[in-house]
Amino acid sequence: MTQADESRGADTHGAYTLKPLVAGPPCCEPKKLIGVEKLSLRYNGVPAFEDVSLDIYRGCVTALIGPSGCGKTSFLSSINRLSDLIPGCEVEGRITVDGENIRNPRADVQALRRRIGMIFQKPNPFPLSIRRNLEMPLKEHGVKIRAELDERVWRALADVGLWDEVKDRLDTPALALSGGQQQRLCIARALALRPDVLLMDEPCSALDPLASAVVEDLIASLRGRYTVVIVTHNLAQARRIANYAGFFWVKERAGALIEFDHCHRIFEAPRHELTAAYVGGRRG
């Protein structure tokens, strides 16, 4: 039985009836999905961050906070090995996903990036129709049957709240959408591949406050069904949506993880004085 078959009763398109899934519960008993041990990354020998260790828990939202230039985005790109595409980038340390070392030279990087999707600061839809934006990556990953393509497109758009807004114009250019809609389309494009993890690099930074609020609500709705790691400079946003938070800072000319804990502890009872100064607005 498909997800669409299980979700009967709301909207109708072709042979399927669908309503958006209800978000799962918060991760009250977290299980480690990603383990990072003594990870360091350098660009042409210059360190972006050094010796970072933390665990990322399944079904939770983890926010990475800290000032610009402390290695948060570089850390994010290492989790699905997008850092491999950057000339002169060197990564040391260990990253495991479900216990498997993804730094292993024999790891299937394409399968890894299908499992761990990435959303960037600025929306980057393809210069194609809305429908083809979602179908193209699906076809590249072997989904060919029209019924399955239609279902996955539909499900992804419904999950990000776009279906009702675009269902009558799926074959119009994606670039004609508003900025907030484009960012939700990019999230839908990642969700269509049915990943386990979404990496988000300041996904609201290029959006106006209203569009940001919509995307923030969307991220919160994914909690429990997806593991989300988000880089954000918006401390209020991190506090609203995250289960866990990691605070990065530049230490001895390289980014470093200063503190990692439950989000409410980071903001209400931080252990490190640098964390307290940053979340309290006295540093950064």
GROMACS .gro file of C-alpha atoms in nm:
model
  284
    1MET     CA    1   0.000   0.000   0.000
    2THR     CA    2   0.135   0.343  -0.090
    3GLN     CA    3   0.149   0.650   0.131
    4ALA     CA    4  -0.119   0.801  -0.088
    5ASP     CA    5  -0.344   0.501  -0.033
    6GLU     CA    6  -0.303   0.546   0.342
    7SER     CA    7  -0.392   0.916   0.324
    8ARG     CA    8  -0.732   0.900   0.159
    9GLY     CA    9  -0.990   1.170   0.204
   10ALA     CA   10  -0.860   1.518   0.120
   11ASP     CA   11  -0.748   1.603  -0.234
   12THR     CA   12  -0.787   1.423  -0.566
   13HIS     CA   13  -0.541   1.398  -0.854
   14GLY     CA   14  -0.561   1.119  -1.108
   15ALA     CA   15  -0.585   0.782  -0.934
   16TYR     CA   16  -0.472   0.909  -0.595
   17THR     CA   17  -0.630   1.083  -0.299
   18LEU     CA   18  -0.401   1.261  -0.058
   19LYS     CA   19  -0.381   1.483   0.244
   20PRO     CA   20  -0.061   1.609   0.407
   21LEU     CA   21   0.087   1.374   0.664
   22VAL     CA   22   0.065   1.469   1.030
   23ALA     CA   23   0.401   1.544   1.186
   24GLY     CA   24   0.542   1.281   1.417
   25PRO     CA   25   0.609   1.335   1.787
   26PRO     CA   26   0.915   1.518   1.917
   27CYS     CA   27   1.217   1.295   1.974
   28CYS     CA   28   1.178   1.235   2.348
   29GLU     CA   29   1.388   0.914   2.336
   30PRO     CA   30   1.649   0.999   2.073
   31LYS     CA   31   1.851   0.739   1.889
   32LYS     CA   32   2.177   0.834   1.724
   33LEU     CA   33   2.164   0.842   1.345
   34ILE     CA   34   2.486   1.031   1.265
   35GLY     CA   35   2.803   1.020   1.469
   36VAL     CA   36   3.085   1.270   1.416
   37GLU     CA   37   3.422   1.202   1.577
   38LYS     CA   38   3.721   1.439   1.578
   39LEU     CA   39   3.628   1.590   1.243
   40SER     CA   40   3.847   1.859   1.088
   41LEU     CA   41   3.821   2.035   0.752
   42ARG     CA   42   4.077   2.250   0.573
   43TYR     CA   43   4.076   2.452   0.251
   44ASN     CA   44   4.422   2.449   0.091
   45GLY     CA   45   4.569   2.381   0.433
   46VAL     CA   46   4.374   2.656   0.612
   47PRO     CA   47   4.145   2.511   0.880
   48ALA     CA   48   3.773   2.589   0.864
   49PHE     CA   49   3.705   2.390   1.181
   50GLU     CA   50   3.897   2.137   1.389
   51ASP     CA   51   3.827   1.840   1.615
   52VAL     CA   52   3.446   1.850   1.612
   53SER     CA   53   3.262   1.561   1.776
   54LEU     CA   54   2.885   1.533   1.823
   55ASP     CA   55   2.589   1.302   1.769
   56ILE     CA   56   2.285   1.382   1.556
   57TYR     CA   57   1.966   1.211   1.665
   58ARG     CA   58   1.704   1.048   1.445
   59GLY     CA   59   1.381   1.244   1.399
   60CYS     CA   60   1.515   1.555   1.573
   61VAL     CA   61   1.595   1.908   1.457
   62THR     CA   62   1.952   2.007   1.536
   63ALA     CA   63   2.047   2.374   1.500
   64LEU     CA   64   2.404   2.490   1.448
   65ILE     CA   65   2.454   2.845   1.573
   66GLY     CA   66   2.748   3.082   1.596
   67PRO     CA   67   2.897   3.382   1.413
   68SER     CA   68   2.994   3.381   1.047
   69GLY     CA   69   3.323   3.218   0.961
   70CYS     CA   70   3.331   2.956   1.234
   71GLY     CA   71   3.284   2.653   1.008
   72LYS     CA   72   2.913   2.575   1.040
   73THR     CA   73   2.842   2.553   0.666
   74SER     CA   74   3.164   2.362   0.604
   75PHE     CA   75   3.064   2.116   0.873
   76LEU     CA   76   2.721   2.076   0.714
   77SER     CA   77   2.870   2.005   0.371
   78SER     CA   78   3.091   1.732   0.513
   79ILE     CA   79   2.793   1.527   0.636
   80ASN     CA   80   2.691   1.422   0.283
   81ARG     CA   81   3.036   1.471   0.132
   82LEU     CA   82   2.952   1.776  -0.076
   83SER     CA   83   3.288   1.896   0.053
   84ASP     CA   84   3.445   1.641  -0.185
   85LEU     CA   85   3.346   1.867  -0.475
   86ILE     CA   86   3.553   2.163  -0.350
   87PRO     CA   87   3.910   2.179  -0.486
   88GLY     CA   88   4.171   2.185  -0.212
   89CYS     CA   89   3.929   2.069   0.057
   90GLU     CA   90   4.067   1.809   0.298
   91VAL     CA   91   3.860   1.631   0.562
   92GLU     CA   92   3.996   1.427   0.852
   93GLY     CA   93   3.804   1.233   1.112
   94ARG     CA   94   3.510   0.997   1.113
   95ILE     CA   95   3.142   1.035   1.021
   96THR     CA   96   2.908   0.741   1.059
   97VAL     CA   97   2.548   0.707   0.943
   98ASP     CA   98   2.369   0.416   1.110
   99GLY     CA   99   2.712   0.295   1.214
  100GLU     CA  100   2.863   0.295   0.864
  101ASN     CA  101   3.169   0.511   0.798
  102ILE     CA  102   3.077   0.743   0.510
  103ARG     CA  103   3.440   0.858   0.476
  104ASN     CA  104   3.526   0.511   0.352
  105PRO     CA  105   3.665   0.545  -0.004
  106ARG     CA  106   3.435   0.262  -0.113
  107ALA     CA  107   3.119   0.436   0.015
  108ASP     CA  108   2.843   0.495  -0.241
  109VAL     CA  109   2.842   0.875  -0.244
  110GLN     CA  110   2.542   0.902  -0.479
  111ALA     CA  111   2.334   0.685  -0.245
  112LEU     CA  112   2.457   0.891   0.050
  113ARG     CA  113   2.342   1.218  -0.109
  114ARG     CA  114   2.006   1.064  -0.192
  115ARG     CA  115   1.971   0.970   0.173
  116ILE     CA  116   2.100   1.305   0.302
  117GLY     CA  117   1.956   1.598   0.108
  118MET     CA  118   2.084   1.958   0.111
  119ILE     CA  119   1.891   2.287   0.105
  120PHE     CA  120   2.094   2.602   0.042
  121GLN     CA  121   2.062   2.965   0.155
  122LYS     CA  122   1.926   3.091  -0.173
  123PRO     CA  123   1.649   2.895  -0.345
  124ASN     CA  124   1.792   2.718  -0.649
  125PRO     CA  125   1.509   2.570  -0.856
  126PHE     CA  126   1.603   2.441  -1.199
  127PRO     CA  127   1.496   2.665  -1.492
  128LEU     CA  128   1.225   2.412  -1.573
  129SER     CA  129   0.861   2.360  -1.489
  130ILE     CA  130   0.749   2.293  -1.133
  131ARG     CA  131   0.674   1.932  -1.224
  132ARG     CA  132   1.008   1.872  -1.395
  133ASN     CA  133   1.196   2.017  -1.099
  134LEU     CA  134   1.075   1.721  -0.897
  135GLU     CA  135   1.074   1.458  -1.171
  136MET     CA  136   1.430   1.517  -1.290
  137PRO     CA  137   1.613   1.396  -0.976
  138LEU     CA  138   1.364   1.111  -0.941
  139LYS     CA  139   1.439   0.990  -1.293
  140GLU     CA  140   1.813   1.025  -1.233
  141HIS     CA  141   1.774   0.793  -0.934
  142GLY     CA  142   1.584   0.532  -1.131
  143VAL     CA  143   1.217   0.621  -1.082
  144LYS     CA  144   1.063   0.576  -1.427
  145ILE     CA  145   0.704   0.458  -1.381
  146ARG     CA  146   0.459   0.744  -1.442
  147ALA     CA  147   0.225   0.650  -1.157
  148GLU     CA  148   0.511   0.652  -0.907
  149LEU     CA  149   0.647   0.979  -1.043
  150ASP     CA  150   0.306   1.141  -1.008
  151GLU     CA  151   0.263   1.010  -0.655
  152ARG     CA  152   0.606   1.127  -0.539
  153VAL     CA  153   0.562   1.471  -0.695
  154TRP     CA  154   0.224   1.502  -0.533
  155ARG     CA  155   0.337   1.379  -0.194
  156ALA     CA  156   0.639   1.609  -0.184
  157LEU     CA  157   0.438   1.917  -0.279
  158ALA     CA  158   0.173   1.830  -0.021
  159ASP     CA  159   0.432   1.780   0.252
  160VAL     CA  160   0.567   2.134   0.202
  161GLY     CA  161   0.221   2.288   0.170
  162LEU     CA  162   0.260   2.376  -0.197
  163TRP     CA  163   0.009   2.143  -0.360
  164ASP     CA  164  -0.296   2.367  -0.326
  165GLU     CA  165  -0.091   2.666  -0.445
  166VAL     CA  166   0.052   2.508  -0.762
  167LYS     CA  167  -0.168   2.209  -0.855
  168ASP     CA  168  -0.322   2.399  -1.150
  169ARG     CA  169   0.013   2.519  -1.288
  170LEU     CA  170   0.256   2.230  -1.251
  171ASP     CA  171   0.382   2.284  -1.605
  172THR     CA  172   0.461   2.654  -1.560
  173PRO     CA  173   0.816   2.777  -1.486
  174ALA     CA  174   0.936   2.722  -1.131
  175LEU     CA  175   1.125   3.051  -1.150
  176ALA     CA  176   0.789   3.234  -1.165
  177LEU     CA  177   0.719   3.128  -0.804
  178SER     CA  178   0.781   3.366  -0.516
  179GLY     CA  179   1.102   3.332  -0.316
  180GLY     CA  180   0.932   3.146  -0.035
  181GLN     CA  181   0.755   2.914  -0.275
  182GLN     CA  182   1.083   2.846  -0.455
  183GLN     CA  183   1.249   2.748  -0.129
  184ARG     CA  184   0.961   2.516  -0.041
  185LEU     CA  185   0.988   2.367  -0.391
  186CYS     CA  186   1.357   2.298  -0.328
  187ILE     CA  187   1.266   2.128  -0.001
  188ALA     CA  188   1.000   1.927  -0.186
  189ARG     CA  189   1.261   1.828  -0.445
  190ALA     CA  190   1.475   1.685  -0.167
  191LEU     CA  191   1.180   1.514   0.004
  192ALA     CA  192   1.075   1.347  -0.322
  193LEU     CA  193   1.385   1.127  -0.296
  194ARG     CA  194   1.263   1.008   0.046
  195PRO     CA  195   1.575   1.099   0.240
  196ASP     CA  196   1.645   1.026   0.604
  197VAL     CA  197   1.819   1.359   0.666
  198LEU     CA  198   1.777   1.718   0.546
  199LEU     CA  199   2.072   1.954   0.578
  200MET     CA  200   1.963   2.319   0.567
  201ASP     CA  201   2.210   2.604   0.530
  202GLU     CA  202   2.028   2.919   0.649
  203PRO     CA  203   1.716   2.832   0.446
  204CYS     CA  204   1.532   3.151   0.550
  205SER     CA  205   1.813   3.403   0.510
  206ALA     CA  206   1.704   3.514   0.160
  207LEU     CA  207   1.332   3.529   0.247
  208ASP     CA  208   1.105   3.800   0.384
  209PRO     CA  209   0.963   3.753   0.736
  210LEU     CA  210   0.631   3.608   0.618
  211ALA     CA  211   0.795   3.356   0.386
  212SER     CA  212   1.048   3.275   0.659
  213ALA     CA  213   0.767   3.196   0.901
  214VAL     CA  214   0.611   2.955   0.650
  215VAL     CA  215   0.941   2.771   0.598
  216GLU     CA  216   1.005   2.765   0.974
  217ASP     CA  217   0.663   2.610   1.035
  218LEU     CA  218   0.742   2.355   0.764
  219ILE     CA  219   1.070   2.259   0.933
  220ALA     CA  220   0.888   2.215   1.264
  221SER     CA  221   0.629   1.993   1.092
  222LEU     CA  222   0.905   1.762   0.964
  223ARG     CA  223   1.023   1.682   1.316
  224GLY     CA  224   0.970   1.315   1.395
  225ARG     CA  225   0.959   1.207   1.030
  226TYR     CA  226   1.293   1.346   0.918
  227THR     CA  227   1.623   1.427   1.082
  228VAL     CA  228   1.699   1.794   1.018
  229VAL     CA  229   2.030   1.975   1.069
  230ILE     CA  230   1.997   2.350   1.018
  231VAL     CA  231   2.255   2.627   1.019
  232THR     CA  232   2.094   2.951   1.133
  233HIS     CA  233   2.200   3.293   1.259
  234ASN     CA  234   1.850   3.351   1.391
  235LEU     CA  235   1.874   3.252   1.756
  236ALA     CA  236   1.500   3.291   1.812
  237GLN     CA  237   1.436   3.055   1.522
  238ALA     CA  238   1.678   2.797   1.660
  239ARG     CA  239   1.511   2.817   1.998
  240ARG     CA  240   1.165   2.771   1.847
  241ILE     CA  241   1.228   2.474   1.621
  242ALA     CA  242   1.533   2.279   1.746
  243ASN     CA  243   1.557   1.985   1.982
  244TYR     CA  244   1.936   2.013   2.002
  245ALA     CA  245   2.181   2.294   1.937
  246GLY     CA  246   2.553   2.316   1.873
  247PHE     CA  247   2.740   2.641   1.930
  248PHE     CA  248   3.042   2.706   1.705
  249TRP     CA  249   3.307   2.971   1.764
  250VAL     CA  250   3.647   3.062   1.617
  251LYS     CA  251   3.910   2.933   1.855
  252GLU     CA  252   4.280   2.971   1.779
  253ARG     CA  253   4.208   3.069   1.416
  254ALA     CA  254   3.986   2.768   1.345
  255GLY     CA  255   3.620   2.695   1.399
  256ALA     CA  256   3.541   2.479   1.699
  257LEU     CA  257   3.235   2.329   1.862
  258ILE     CA  258   3.217   2.499   2.201
  259GLU     CA  259   2.902   2.336   2.335
  260PHE     CA  260   2.638   2.086   2.224
  261ASP     CA  261   2.326   2.004   2.425
  262HIS     CA  262   1.949   2.005   2.434
  263CYS     CA  263   1.838   2.334   2.282
  264HIS     CA  264   1.668   2.464   2.596
  265ARG     CA  265   1.986   2.407   2.797
  266ILE     CA  266   2.199   2.592   2.544
  267PHE     CA  267   1.971   2.895   2.573
  268GLU     CA  268   1.866   2.875   2.936
  269ALA     CA  269   2.157   2.714   3.120
  270PRO     CA  270   2.469   2.703   2.900
  271ARG     CA  271   2.777   2.547   3.058
  272HIS     CA  272   3.037   2.755   2.872
  273GLU     CA  273   3.079   3.126   2.926
  274LEU     CA  274   3.123   3.188   2.553
  275THR     CA  275   2.788   3.021   2.485
  276ALA     CA  276   2.621   3.229   2.754
  277ALA     CA  277   2.770   3.549   2.610
  278TYR     CA  278   2.662   3.462   2.254
  279VAL     CA  279   2.302   3.358   2.326
  280GLY     CA  280   2.273   3.651   2.566
  281GLY     CA  281   2.377   3.898   2.293
  282ARG     CA  282   2.704   4.001   2.459
  283ARG     CA  283   2.931   3.838   2.198
  284GLY     CA  284   2.902   3.773   1.825
   0.00000   0.00000   0.00000
